[in-house]
Coordinates of C-alpha atoms and ligand atoms in Angstrom, one line a residue:
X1470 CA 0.0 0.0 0.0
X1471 CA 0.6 3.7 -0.6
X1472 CA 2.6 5.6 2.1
X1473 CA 0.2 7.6 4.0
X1474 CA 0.1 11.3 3.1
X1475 CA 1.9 13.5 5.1
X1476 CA 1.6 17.0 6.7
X1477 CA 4.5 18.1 4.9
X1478 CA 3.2 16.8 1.7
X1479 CA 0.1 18.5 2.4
X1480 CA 1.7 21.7 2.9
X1481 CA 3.8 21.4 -0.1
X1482 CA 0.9 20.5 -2.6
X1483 CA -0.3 24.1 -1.3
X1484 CA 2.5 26.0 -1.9
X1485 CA 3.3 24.5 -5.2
X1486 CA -0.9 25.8 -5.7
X1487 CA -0.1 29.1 -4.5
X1488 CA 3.2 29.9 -6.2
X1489 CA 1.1 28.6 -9.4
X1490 CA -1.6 30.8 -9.0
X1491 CA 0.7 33.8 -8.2
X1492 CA 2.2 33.0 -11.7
X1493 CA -0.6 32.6 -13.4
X1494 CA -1.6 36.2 -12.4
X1495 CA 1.2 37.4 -13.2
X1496 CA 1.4 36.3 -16.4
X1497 CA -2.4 36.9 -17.8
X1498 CA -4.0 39.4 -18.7
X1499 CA -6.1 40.9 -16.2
X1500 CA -9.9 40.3 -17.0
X1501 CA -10.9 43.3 -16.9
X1502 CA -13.5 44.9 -14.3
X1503 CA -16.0 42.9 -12.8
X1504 CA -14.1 39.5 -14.6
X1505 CA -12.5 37.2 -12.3
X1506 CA -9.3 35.1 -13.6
X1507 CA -10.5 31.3 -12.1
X1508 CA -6.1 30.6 -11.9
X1509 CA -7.4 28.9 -8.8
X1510 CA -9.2 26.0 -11.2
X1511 CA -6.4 26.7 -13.8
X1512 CA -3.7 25.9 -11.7
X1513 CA -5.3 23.3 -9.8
X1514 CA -5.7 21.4 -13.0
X1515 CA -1.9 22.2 -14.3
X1516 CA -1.1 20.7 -10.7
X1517 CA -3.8 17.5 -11.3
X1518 CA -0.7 15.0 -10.6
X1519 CA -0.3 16.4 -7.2
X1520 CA -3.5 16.1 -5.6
X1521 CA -3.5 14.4 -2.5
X1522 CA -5.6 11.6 -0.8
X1523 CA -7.5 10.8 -4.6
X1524 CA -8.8 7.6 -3.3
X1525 CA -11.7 6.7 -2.1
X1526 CA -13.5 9.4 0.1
X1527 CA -12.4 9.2 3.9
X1528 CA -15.1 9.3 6.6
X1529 CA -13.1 10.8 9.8
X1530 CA -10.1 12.3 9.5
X1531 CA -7.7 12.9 6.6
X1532 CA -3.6 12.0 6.2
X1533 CA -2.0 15.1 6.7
X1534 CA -4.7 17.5 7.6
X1535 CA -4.7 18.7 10.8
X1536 CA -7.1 20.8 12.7
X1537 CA -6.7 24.4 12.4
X1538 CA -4.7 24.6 8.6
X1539 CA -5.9 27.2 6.5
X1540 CA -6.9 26.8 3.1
X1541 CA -6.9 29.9 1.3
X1542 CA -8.7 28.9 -2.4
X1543 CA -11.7 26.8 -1.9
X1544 CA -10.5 24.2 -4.6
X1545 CA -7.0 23.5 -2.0
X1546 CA -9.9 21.5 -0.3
X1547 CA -10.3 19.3 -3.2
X1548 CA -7.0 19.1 -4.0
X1549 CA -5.7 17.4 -0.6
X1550 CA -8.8 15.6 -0.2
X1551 CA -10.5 16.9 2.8
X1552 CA -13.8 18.2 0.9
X1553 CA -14.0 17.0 -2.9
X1554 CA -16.9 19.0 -4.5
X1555 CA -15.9 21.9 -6.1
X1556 CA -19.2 23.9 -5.2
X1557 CA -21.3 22.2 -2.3
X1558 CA -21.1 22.5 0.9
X1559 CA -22.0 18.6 1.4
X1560 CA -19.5 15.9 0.5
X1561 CA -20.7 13.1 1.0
X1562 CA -20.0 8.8 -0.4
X1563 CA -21.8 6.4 -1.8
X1564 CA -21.4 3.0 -0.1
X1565 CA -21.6 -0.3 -2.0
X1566 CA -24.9 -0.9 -0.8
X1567 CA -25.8 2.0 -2.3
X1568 CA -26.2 3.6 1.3
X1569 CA -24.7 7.6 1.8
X1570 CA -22.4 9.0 4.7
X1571 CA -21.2 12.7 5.0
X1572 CA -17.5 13.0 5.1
X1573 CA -17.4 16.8 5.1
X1574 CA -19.2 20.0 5.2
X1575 CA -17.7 23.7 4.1
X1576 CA -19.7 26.2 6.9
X1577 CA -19.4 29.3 4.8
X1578 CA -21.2 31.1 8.1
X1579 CA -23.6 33.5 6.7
X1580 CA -26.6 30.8 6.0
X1581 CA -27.6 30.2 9.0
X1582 CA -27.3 33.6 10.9
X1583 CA -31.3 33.4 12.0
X1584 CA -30.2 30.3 14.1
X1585 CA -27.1 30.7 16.2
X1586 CA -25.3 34.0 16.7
X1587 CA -24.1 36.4 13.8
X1588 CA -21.8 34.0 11.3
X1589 CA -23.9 31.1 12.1
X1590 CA -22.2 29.3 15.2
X1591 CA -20.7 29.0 18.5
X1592 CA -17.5 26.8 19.1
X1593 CA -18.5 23.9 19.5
X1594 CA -22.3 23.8 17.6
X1595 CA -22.7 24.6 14.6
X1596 CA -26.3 24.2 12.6
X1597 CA -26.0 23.5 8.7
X1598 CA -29.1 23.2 6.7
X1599 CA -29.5 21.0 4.2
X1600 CA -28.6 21.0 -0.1
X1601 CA -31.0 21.5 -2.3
X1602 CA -34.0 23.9 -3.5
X1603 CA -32.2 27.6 -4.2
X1604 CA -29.2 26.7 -5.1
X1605 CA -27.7 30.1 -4.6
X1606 CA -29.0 30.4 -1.1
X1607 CA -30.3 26.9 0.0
X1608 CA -31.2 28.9 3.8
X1609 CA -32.6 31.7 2.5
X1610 CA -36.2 33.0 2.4
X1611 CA -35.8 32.3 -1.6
X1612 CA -36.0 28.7 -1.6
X1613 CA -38.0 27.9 -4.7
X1614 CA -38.7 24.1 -3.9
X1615 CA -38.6 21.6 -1.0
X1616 CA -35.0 20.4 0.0
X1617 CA -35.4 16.4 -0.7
X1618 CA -34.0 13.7 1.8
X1619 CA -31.6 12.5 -0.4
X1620 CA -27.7 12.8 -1.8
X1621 CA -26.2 14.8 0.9
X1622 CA -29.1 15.5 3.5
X1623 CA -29.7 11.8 3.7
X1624 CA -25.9 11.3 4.0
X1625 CA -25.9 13.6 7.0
X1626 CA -28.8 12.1 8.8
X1627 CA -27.3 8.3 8.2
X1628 CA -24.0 9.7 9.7
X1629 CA -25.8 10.8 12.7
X1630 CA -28.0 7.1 13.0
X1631 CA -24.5 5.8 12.8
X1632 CA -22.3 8.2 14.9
X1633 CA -19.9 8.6 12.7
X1634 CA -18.1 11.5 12.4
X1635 CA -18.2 14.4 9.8
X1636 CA -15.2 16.3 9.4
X1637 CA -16.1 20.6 9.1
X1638 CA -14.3 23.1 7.3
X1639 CA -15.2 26.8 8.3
X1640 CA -15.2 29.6 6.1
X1641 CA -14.3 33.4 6.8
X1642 CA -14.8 36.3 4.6
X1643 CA -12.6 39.1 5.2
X1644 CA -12.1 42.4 3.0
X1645 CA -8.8 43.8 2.3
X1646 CA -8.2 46.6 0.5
X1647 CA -11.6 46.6 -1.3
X1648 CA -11.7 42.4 -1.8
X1649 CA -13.2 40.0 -0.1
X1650 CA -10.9 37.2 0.6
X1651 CA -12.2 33.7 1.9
X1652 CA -10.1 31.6 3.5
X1653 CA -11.2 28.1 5.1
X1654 CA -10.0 26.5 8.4
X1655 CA -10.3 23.0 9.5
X1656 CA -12.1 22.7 12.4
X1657 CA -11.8 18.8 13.1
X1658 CA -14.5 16.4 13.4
X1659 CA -18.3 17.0 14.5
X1660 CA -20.9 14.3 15.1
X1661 CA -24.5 15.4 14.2
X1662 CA -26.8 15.4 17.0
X1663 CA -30.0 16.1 15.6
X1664 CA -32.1 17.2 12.6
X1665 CA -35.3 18.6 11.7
X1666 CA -37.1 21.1 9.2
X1667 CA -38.7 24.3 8.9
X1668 CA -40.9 26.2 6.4
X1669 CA -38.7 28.4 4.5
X1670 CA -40.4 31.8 4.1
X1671 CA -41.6 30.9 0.8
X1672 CA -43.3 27.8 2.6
X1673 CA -41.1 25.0 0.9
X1674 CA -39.0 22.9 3.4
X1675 CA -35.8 23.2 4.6
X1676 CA -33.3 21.1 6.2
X1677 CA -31.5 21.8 9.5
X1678 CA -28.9 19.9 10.8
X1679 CA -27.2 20.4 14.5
X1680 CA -23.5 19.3 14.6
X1681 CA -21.2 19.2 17.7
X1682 CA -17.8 19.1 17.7
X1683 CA -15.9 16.0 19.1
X1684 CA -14.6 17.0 22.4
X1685 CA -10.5 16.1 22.7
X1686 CA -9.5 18.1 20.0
X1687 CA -7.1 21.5 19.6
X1688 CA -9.3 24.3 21.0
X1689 CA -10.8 26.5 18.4
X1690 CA -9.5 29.1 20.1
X1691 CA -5.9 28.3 19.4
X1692 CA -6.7 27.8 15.9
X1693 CA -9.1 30.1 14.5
X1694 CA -8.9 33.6 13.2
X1695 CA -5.4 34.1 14.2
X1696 CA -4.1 31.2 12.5
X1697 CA -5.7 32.5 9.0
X1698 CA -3.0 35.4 8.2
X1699 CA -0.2 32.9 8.8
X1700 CA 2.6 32.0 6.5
X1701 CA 1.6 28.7 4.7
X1702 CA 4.6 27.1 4.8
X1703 CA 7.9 27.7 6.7
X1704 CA 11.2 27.2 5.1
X1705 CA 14.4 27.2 7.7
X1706 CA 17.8 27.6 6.6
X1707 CA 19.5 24.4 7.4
X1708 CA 22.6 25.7 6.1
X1709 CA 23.8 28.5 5.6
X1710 CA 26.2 27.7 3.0
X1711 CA 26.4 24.0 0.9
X1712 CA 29.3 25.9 -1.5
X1713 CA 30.9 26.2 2.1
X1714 CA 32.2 29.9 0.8
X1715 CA 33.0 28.5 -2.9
X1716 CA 30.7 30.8 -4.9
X1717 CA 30.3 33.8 -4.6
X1718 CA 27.3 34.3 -2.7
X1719 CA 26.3 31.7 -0.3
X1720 CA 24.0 29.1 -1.4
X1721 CA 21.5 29.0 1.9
X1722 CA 19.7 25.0 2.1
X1723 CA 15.9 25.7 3.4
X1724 CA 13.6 23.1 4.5
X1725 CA 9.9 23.4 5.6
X1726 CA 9.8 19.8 6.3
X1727 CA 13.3 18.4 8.7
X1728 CA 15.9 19.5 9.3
X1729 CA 18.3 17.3 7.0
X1730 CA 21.1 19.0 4.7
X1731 CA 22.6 17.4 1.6
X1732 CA 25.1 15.1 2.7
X1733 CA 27.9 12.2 1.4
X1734 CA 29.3 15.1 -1.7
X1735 CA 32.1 17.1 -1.9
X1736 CA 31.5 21.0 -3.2
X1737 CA 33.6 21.8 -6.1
X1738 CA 32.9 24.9 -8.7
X1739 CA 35.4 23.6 -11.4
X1740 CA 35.5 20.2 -13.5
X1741 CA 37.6 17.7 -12.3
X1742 CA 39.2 16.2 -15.5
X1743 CA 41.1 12.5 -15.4
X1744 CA 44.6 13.1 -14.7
X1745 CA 45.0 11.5 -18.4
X1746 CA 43.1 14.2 -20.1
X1747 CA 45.0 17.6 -21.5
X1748 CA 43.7 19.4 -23.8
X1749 CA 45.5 22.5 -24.9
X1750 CA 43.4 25.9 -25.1
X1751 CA 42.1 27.3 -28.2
X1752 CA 43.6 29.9 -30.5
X1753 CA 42.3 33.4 -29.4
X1754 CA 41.0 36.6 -30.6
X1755 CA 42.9 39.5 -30.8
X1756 CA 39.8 42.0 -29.2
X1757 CA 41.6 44.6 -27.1
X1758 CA 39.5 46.1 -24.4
X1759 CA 36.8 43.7 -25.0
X1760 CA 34.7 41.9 -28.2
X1761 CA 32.1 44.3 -29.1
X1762 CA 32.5 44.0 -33.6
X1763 CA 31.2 40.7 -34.2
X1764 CA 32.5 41.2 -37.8
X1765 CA 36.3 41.6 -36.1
X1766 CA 36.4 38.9 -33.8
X1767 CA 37.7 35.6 -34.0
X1768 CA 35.5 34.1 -31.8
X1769 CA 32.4 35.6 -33.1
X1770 CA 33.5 33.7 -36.3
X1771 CA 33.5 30.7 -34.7
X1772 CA 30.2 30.9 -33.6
X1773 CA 28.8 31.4 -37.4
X1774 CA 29.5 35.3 -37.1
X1775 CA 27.4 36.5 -34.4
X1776 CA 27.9 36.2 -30.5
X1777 CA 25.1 34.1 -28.9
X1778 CA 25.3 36.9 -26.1
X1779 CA 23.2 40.4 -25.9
X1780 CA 25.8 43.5 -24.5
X1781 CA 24.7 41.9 -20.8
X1782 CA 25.8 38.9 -21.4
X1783 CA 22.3 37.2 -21.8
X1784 CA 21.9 33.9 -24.2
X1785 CA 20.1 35.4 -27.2
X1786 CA 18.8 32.0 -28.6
X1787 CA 19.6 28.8 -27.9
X1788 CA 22.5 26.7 -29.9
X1789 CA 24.0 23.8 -30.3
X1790 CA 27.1 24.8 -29.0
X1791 CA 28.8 28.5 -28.2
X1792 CA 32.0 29.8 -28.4
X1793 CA 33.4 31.5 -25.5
X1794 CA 36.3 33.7 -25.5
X1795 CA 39.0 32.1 -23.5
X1796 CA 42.4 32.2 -21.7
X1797 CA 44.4 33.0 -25.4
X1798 CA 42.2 35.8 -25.6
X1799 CA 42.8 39.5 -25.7
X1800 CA 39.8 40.4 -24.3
X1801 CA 39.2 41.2 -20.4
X1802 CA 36.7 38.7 -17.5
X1803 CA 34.3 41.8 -18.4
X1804 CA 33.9 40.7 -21.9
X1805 CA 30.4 39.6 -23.4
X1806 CA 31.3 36.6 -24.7
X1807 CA 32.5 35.1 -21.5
X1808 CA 28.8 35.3 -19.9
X1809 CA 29.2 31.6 -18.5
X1810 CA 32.7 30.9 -17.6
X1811 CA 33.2 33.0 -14.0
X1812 CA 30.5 31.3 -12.4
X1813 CA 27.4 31.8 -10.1
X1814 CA 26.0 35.1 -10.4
X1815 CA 22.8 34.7 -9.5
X1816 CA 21.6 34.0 -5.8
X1817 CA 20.5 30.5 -5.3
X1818 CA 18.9 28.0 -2.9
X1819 CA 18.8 24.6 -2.7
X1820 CA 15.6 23.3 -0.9
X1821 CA 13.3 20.5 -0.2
X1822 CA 11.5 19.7 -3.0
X1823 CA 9.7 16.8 -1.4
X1824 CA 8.8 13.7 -4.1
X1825 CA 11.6 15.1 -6.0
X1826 CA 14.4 15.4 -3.4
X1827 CA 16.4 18.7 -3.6
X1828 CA 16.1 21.1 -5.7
X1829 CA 17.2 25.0 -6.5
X1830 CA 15.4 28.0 -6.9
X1831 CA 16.5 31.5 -6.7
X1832 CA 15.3 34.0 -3.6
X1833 CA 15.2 36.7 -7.1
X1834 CA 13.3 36.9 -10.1
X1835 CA 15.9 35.8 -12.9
X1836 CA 15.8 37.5 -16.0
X1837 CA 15.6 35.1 -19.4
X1838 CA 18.8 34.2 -20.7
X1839 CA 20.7 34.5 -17.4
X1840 CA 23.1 32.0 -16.7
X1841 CA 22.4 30.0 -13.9
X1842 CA 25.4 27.4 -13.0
X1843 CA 27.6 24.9 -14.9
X1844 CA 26.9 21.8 -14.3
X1845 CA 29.7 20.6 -12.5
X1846 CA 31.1 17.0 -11.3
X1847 CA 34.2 14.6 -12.3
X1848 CA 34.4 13.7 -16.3
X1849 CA 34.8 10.7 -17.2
X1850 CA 34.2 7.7 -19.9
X1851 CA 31.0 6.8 -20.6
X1852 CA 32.5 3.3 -20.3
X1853 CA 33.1 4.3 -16.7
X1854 CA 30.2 6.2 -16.1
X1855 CA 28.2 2.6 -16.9
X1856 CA 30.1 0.9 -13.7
X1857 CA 29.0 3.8 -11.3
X1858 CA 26.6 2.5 -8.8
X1859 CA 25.0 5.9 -8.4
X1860 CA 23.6 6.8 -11.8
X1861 CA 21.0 9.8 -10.1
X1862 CA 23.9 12.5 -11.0
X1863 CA 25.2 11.8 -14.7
X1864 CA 25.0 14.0 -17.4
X1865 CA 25.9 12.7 -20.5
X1866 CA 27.7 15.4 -23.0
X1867 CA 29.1 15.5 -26.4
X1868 CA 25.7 13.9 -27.8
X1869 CA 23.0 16.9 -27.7
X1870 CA 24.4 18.8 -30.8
X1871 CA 20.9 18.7 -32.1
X1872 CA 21.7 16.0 -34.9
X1873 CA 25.4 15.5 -35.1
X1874 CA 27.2 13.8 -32.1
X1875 CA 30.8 14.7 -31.1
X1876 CA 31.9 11.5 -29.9
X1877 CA 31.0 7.7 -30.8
X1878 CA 30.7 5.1 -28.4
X1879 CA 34.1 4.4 -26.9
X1880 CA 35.1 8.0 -27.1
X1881 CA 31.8 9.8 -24.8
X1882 CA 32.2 11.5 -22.1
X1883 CA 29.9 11.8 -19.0
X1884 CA 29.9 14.0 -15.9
X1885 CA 29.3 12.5 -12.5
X1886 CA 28.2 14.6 -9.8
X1887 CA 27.7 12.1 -7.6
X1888 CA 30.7 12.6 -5.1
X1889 CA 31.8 15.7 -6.5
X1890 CA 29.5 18.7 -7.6
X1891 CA 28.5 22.3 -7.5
X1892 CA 24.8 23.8 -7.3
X1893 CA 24.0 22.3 -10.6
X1894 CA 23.6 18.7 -8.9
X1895 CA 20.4 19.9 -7.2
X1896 CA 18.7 20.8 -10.1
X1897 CA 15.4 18.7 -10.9
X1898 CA 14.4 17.9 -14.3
X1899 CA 11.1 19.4 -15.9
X1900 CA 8.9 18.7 -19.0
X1901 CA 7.7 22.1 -18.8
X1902 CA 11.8 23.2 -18.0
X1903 CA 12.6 27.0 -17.2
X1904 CA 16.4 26.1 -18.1
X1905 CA 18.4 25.2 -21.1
X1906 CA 21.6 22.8 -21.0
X1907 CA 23.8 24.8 -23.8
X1908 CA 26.9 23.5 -24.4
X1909 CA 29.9 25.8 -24.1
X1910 CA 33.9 25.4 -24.9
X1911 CA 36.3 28.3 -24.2
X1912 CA 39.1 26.4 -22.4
X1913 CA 39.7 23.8 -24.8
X1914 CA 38.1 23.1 -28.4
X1915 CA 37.4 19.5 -27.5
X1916 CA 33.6 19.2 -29.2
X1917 CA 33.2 15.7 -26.8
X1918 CA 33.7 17.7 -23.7
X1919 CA 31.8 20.4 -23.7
X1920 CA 30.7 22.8 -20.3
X1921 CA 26.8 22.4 -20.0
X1922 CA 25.5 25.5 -18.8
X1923 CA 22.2 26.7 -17.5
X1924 CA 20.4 29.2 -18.8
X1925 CA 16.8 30.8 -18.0
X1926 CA 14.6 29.9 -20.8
X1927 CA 12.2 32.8 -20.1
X1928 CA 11.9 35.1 -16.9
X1929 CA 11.7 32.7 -13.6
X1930 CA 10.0 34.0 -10.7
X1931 CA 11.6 34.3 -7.3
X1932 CA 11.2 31.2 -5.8
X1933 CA 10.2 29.0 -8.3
X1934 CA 12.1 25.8 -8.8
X1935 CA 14.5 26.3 -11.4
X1936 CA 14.8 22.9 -13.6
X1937 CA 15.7 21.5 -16.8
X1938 CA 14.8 18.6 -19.6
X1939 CA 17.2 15.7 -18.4
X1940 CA 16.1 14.7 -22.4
X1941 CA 15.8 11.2 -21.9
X1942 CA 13.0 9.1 -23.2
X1943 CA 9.9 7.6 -21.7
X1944 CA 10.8 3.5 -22.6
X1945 CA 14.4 4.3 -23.9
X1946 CA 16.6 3.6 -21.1
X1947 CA 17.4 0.2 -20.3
X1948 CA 19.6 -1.7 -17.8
X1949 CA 22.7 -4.1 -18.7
X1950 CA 20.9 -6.9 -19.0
X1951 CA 18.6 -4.6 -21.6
X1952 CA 15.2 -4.4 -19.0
X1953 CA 13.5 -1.3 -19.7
X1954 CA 13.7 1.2 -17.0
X1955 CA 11.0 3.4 -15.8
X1956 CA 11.7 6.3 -13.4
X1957 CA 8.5 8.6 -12.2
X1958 CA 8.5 12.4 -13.2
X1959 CA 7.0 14.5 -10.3
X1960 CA 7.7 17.8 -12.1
X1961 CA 4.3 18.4 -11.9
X1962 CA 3.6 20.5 -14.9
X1963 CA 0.8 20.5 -17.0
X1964 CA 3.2 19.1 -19.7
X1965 CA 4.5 16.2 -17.3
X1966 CA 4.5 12.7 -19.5
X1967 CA 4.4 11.2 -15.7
X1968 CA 7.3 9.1 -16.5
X1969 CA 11.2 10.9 -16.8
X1970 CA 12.2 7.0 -18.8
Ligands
SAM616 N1 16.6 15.8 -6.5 C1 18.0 15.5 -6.6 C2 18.6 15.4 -5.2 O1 17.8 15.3 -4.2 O2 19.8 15.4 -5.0 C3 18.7 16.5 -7.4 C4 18.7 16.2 -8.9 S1 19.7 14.8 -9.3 C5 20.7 15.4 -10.6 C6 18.6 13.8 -10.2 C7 17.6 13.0 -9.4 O3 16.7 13.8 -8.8 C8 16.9 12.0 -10.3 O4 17.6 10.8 -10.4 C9 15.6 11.8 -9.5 O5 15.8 10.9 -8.4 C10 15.4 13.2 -8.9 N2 14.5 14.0 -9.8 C11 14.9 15.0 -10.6 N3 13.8 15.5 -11.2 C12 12.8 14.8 -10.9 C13 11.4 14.8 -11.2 N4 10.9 15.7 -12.1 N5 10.6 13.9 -10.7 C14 11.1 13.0 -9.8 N6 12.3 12.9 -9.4 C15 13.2 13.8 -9.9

């Protein structure tokens, strides 16, 4: 059986909703007055792989919910499984004998106002009515039709006959600057006690159900209001540097769910080479004071007679392999067209991605065409790379020259970042990737060995995980006895093929 769904996972499904959301606003176009953008339901879909607790409804409480978490979109409730209609306040299952039981009831507050105190309850009893006539306003004096004791009234009453326990969700509406924001609160488990039903003021009938909560649980008190403005997830910085003062700015480790670190690596910035391998360093350009005529320079030649960098050292398009300046050069570090090869510029992290292990994301918004990292780790043979025990780190080069390989079989080169690595180990692999692997020489002219560096594929918000296509393919790895082998993608885009090989 499946692992049980943790808080942490919870927690983490939400802020991978969240940070979606916040993208997706960012990135439409806004509506326009009186329109709302539904990036709640939009990103909830992109994010369908993630959902949480999909099986079959739970009556009592649910793995990794706890009382007193805040939901802050109403769909979140579907998403971890705590409430799964979209719309109704009632959720409710169908057993096999065709028999109902509630599971879970969303109290928005401002139905049932006529029965117990302004937002419709006290802390431990709260009276729902029943689904049904008015959809719009089930409680309201505009009923239009008798509520029916079926579906999710006759789920509630059969969970009261059998004392079983309904979990309940409470809603809030608050207005901040000029919107009204709901948020959602688990309250824990309620039995219902009684039920009975009124005349609505249009004279059809409607429901009432009374609900108490469960005595033994976390107050309310301790977890109501003041719990909805707080932080939904808390990252601490585990340590404060993993390049232990290699890079140039620290590379902080956060984690919202232990406090484990990366362990079992050594940090390096630079390639380490076999002691075998020397190649010498290309010719050079003759730029003085920097390479800024593509038409004079050497090394713009090389690269078809254009750099591949903007005047800020941004990737301009994507190639199959660039041309740096390098050590024969004329040209000073400032140069354009050595954008890659003084490392780290950017800030980064490396955090707990959950399903995915570590990963990196930056703490600012990174521009597109940014370098990232290298990746970085030992080269060696392919031949060798095929003995490694740990394959999780290998990245193999001299093949992805769109079409034409550098290398054939015996003569492929792979880097292992296994034992030895830089930032660039960390970073998870997307089907919907915000990097690109370009391959880069400037020390050597050795087409088999090339540097893969990262670059931002488009503008990356702070925060969001920075990753790349590993560029494998779903049924084309296999093992040395020639089994397929499948690895799971959790990169959770809309894009995901759900399998990385
Ligand atoms: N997550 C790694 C870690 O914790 O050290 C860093 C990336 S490492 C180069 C590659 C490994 O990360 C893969 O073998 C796989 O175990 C995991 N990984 C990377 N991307 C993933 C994804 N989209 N889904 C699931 N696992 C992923």
């Amino acid at each position: 059986p499946a692992a049980a769904v943790t808080h942490a996972a919870v927690q983490e499904t939400l802020q991978l909703f969240r940070e979606t959301c916040e993208r997706l606003l960012r990135e439409e176009p806004d509506p326009g007055p009186g329109k709302r953008n539904r990036v709640d339901f939009k990103a909830a879909k992109i994010l369908k792989n993630r959902w949480l607790n999909t099986g079959e409804r739970a009556v009592g409480t649910v793995p990794g919910v706890e009382v007193g978490d805040v939901f802050r979109y109403r769909i979140e409730l579907c998403m971890v499984g705590i409430h799964r209609r979209v719309m109704a306040g009632i959720d409710f299952k169908r057993l096999s004998n065709g028999d109902v039981l509630a599971t879970c009831i969303v109290s928005s507050g401002y139905y049932d106002d006529k029965d117990v105190g302004k937002g419709g309850c006290d802390d431990d009893v709260l009276i729902y009515c029943g689904e049904g006539g008015d959809p719009k306003n089930p409680c309201g004096n505009r009923v239009a039709a008798d509520q029916k004791l079926k579906g999710a009234n006759l789920a509630l009453k059969r969970s009261m006959e059998r004392k079983l326990p309904v979990r309940v969700v409470r809603g809030f509406r608050t207005t901040s600057q000029d919107r009204v924001i709901s948020t959602y609160t688990y309250d824990g488990l309620y039995l219902v006690e009684k039920h009975w039903e009124v005349r609505g003021d249009n004279g059809y009938r409607v429901f009432k159900f009374q609900l108490r909560r469960i005595p033994g649980q976390p107050a309310l008190s301790e977890v109501k209001r003041s719990r909805l403005e707080q932080a939904p997830i808390q990252y601490r910085c585990v340590d404060p540097d993993v390049s232990s003062g290699t890079e140039r700015h620290p590379i902080r480790v956060m984690n919202a769910v232990n406090t484990t670190r990366p362990i079992g690596f050594s940090y390096t910035s630079r390639l380490r080479y076999p002691s075998w391998y020397n190649p010498s360093p290309p010719a050079g350009c003759g730029c003085i004071g920097g390479c800024a005529e593509s038409s004079a320079c050497a090394c713009a030649a090389k690269n078809g007679g254009s750099f591949a960098y903007g005047v800020d050292g941004r990737l301009l398009e994507t190639r199959p392999l660039v041309y740096e300046c390098g050590p024969s050069c004329g040209c000073p570090p400032s140069c354009r067209n050595r954008a890659s090869q003084s490392g780290v510029k950017v800030q980064l992290q490396v955090f707990n991605a959950g399903s995915r292990g570590w990963g990196v994301r930056s703490p600012n918004r990174i521009a597109a065409g940014a370098f990232v990292c290298e990746y970085v780790g030992e080269v060696i043979t392919e031949r060798e790379a095929g003995k490694r025990s740990n394959d999780e780190y290998l990245f193999d080069v001299g093949r992805n020259y769109g079409g034409g390989e550098a290398c054939e079989d015996d003569s492929c080169f792979t880097i292992d970042a296994a034992e030895y690595g830089n930032v660039g180990r960390f970073i998870n692999h997307s089907c919907s990737p915000n990097l690109y692997a370009q391959n880069v020489l400037f020390d050597h002219d050795d087409r088999r060995v090339p540097h893969v560096m990262l670059f931002a594929l488009a503008d990356i918000a702070a925060y969001e995980e920075l990753a790349y296509d590993y560029n494998y393919r779903v049924d084309g790895v296999r093992d040395e006895d020639g089994e397929l082998r499948r690895k799971y993608c959790y990169c959770g885009t809309f894009r995901c093929s759900g399998r990385m090989y």
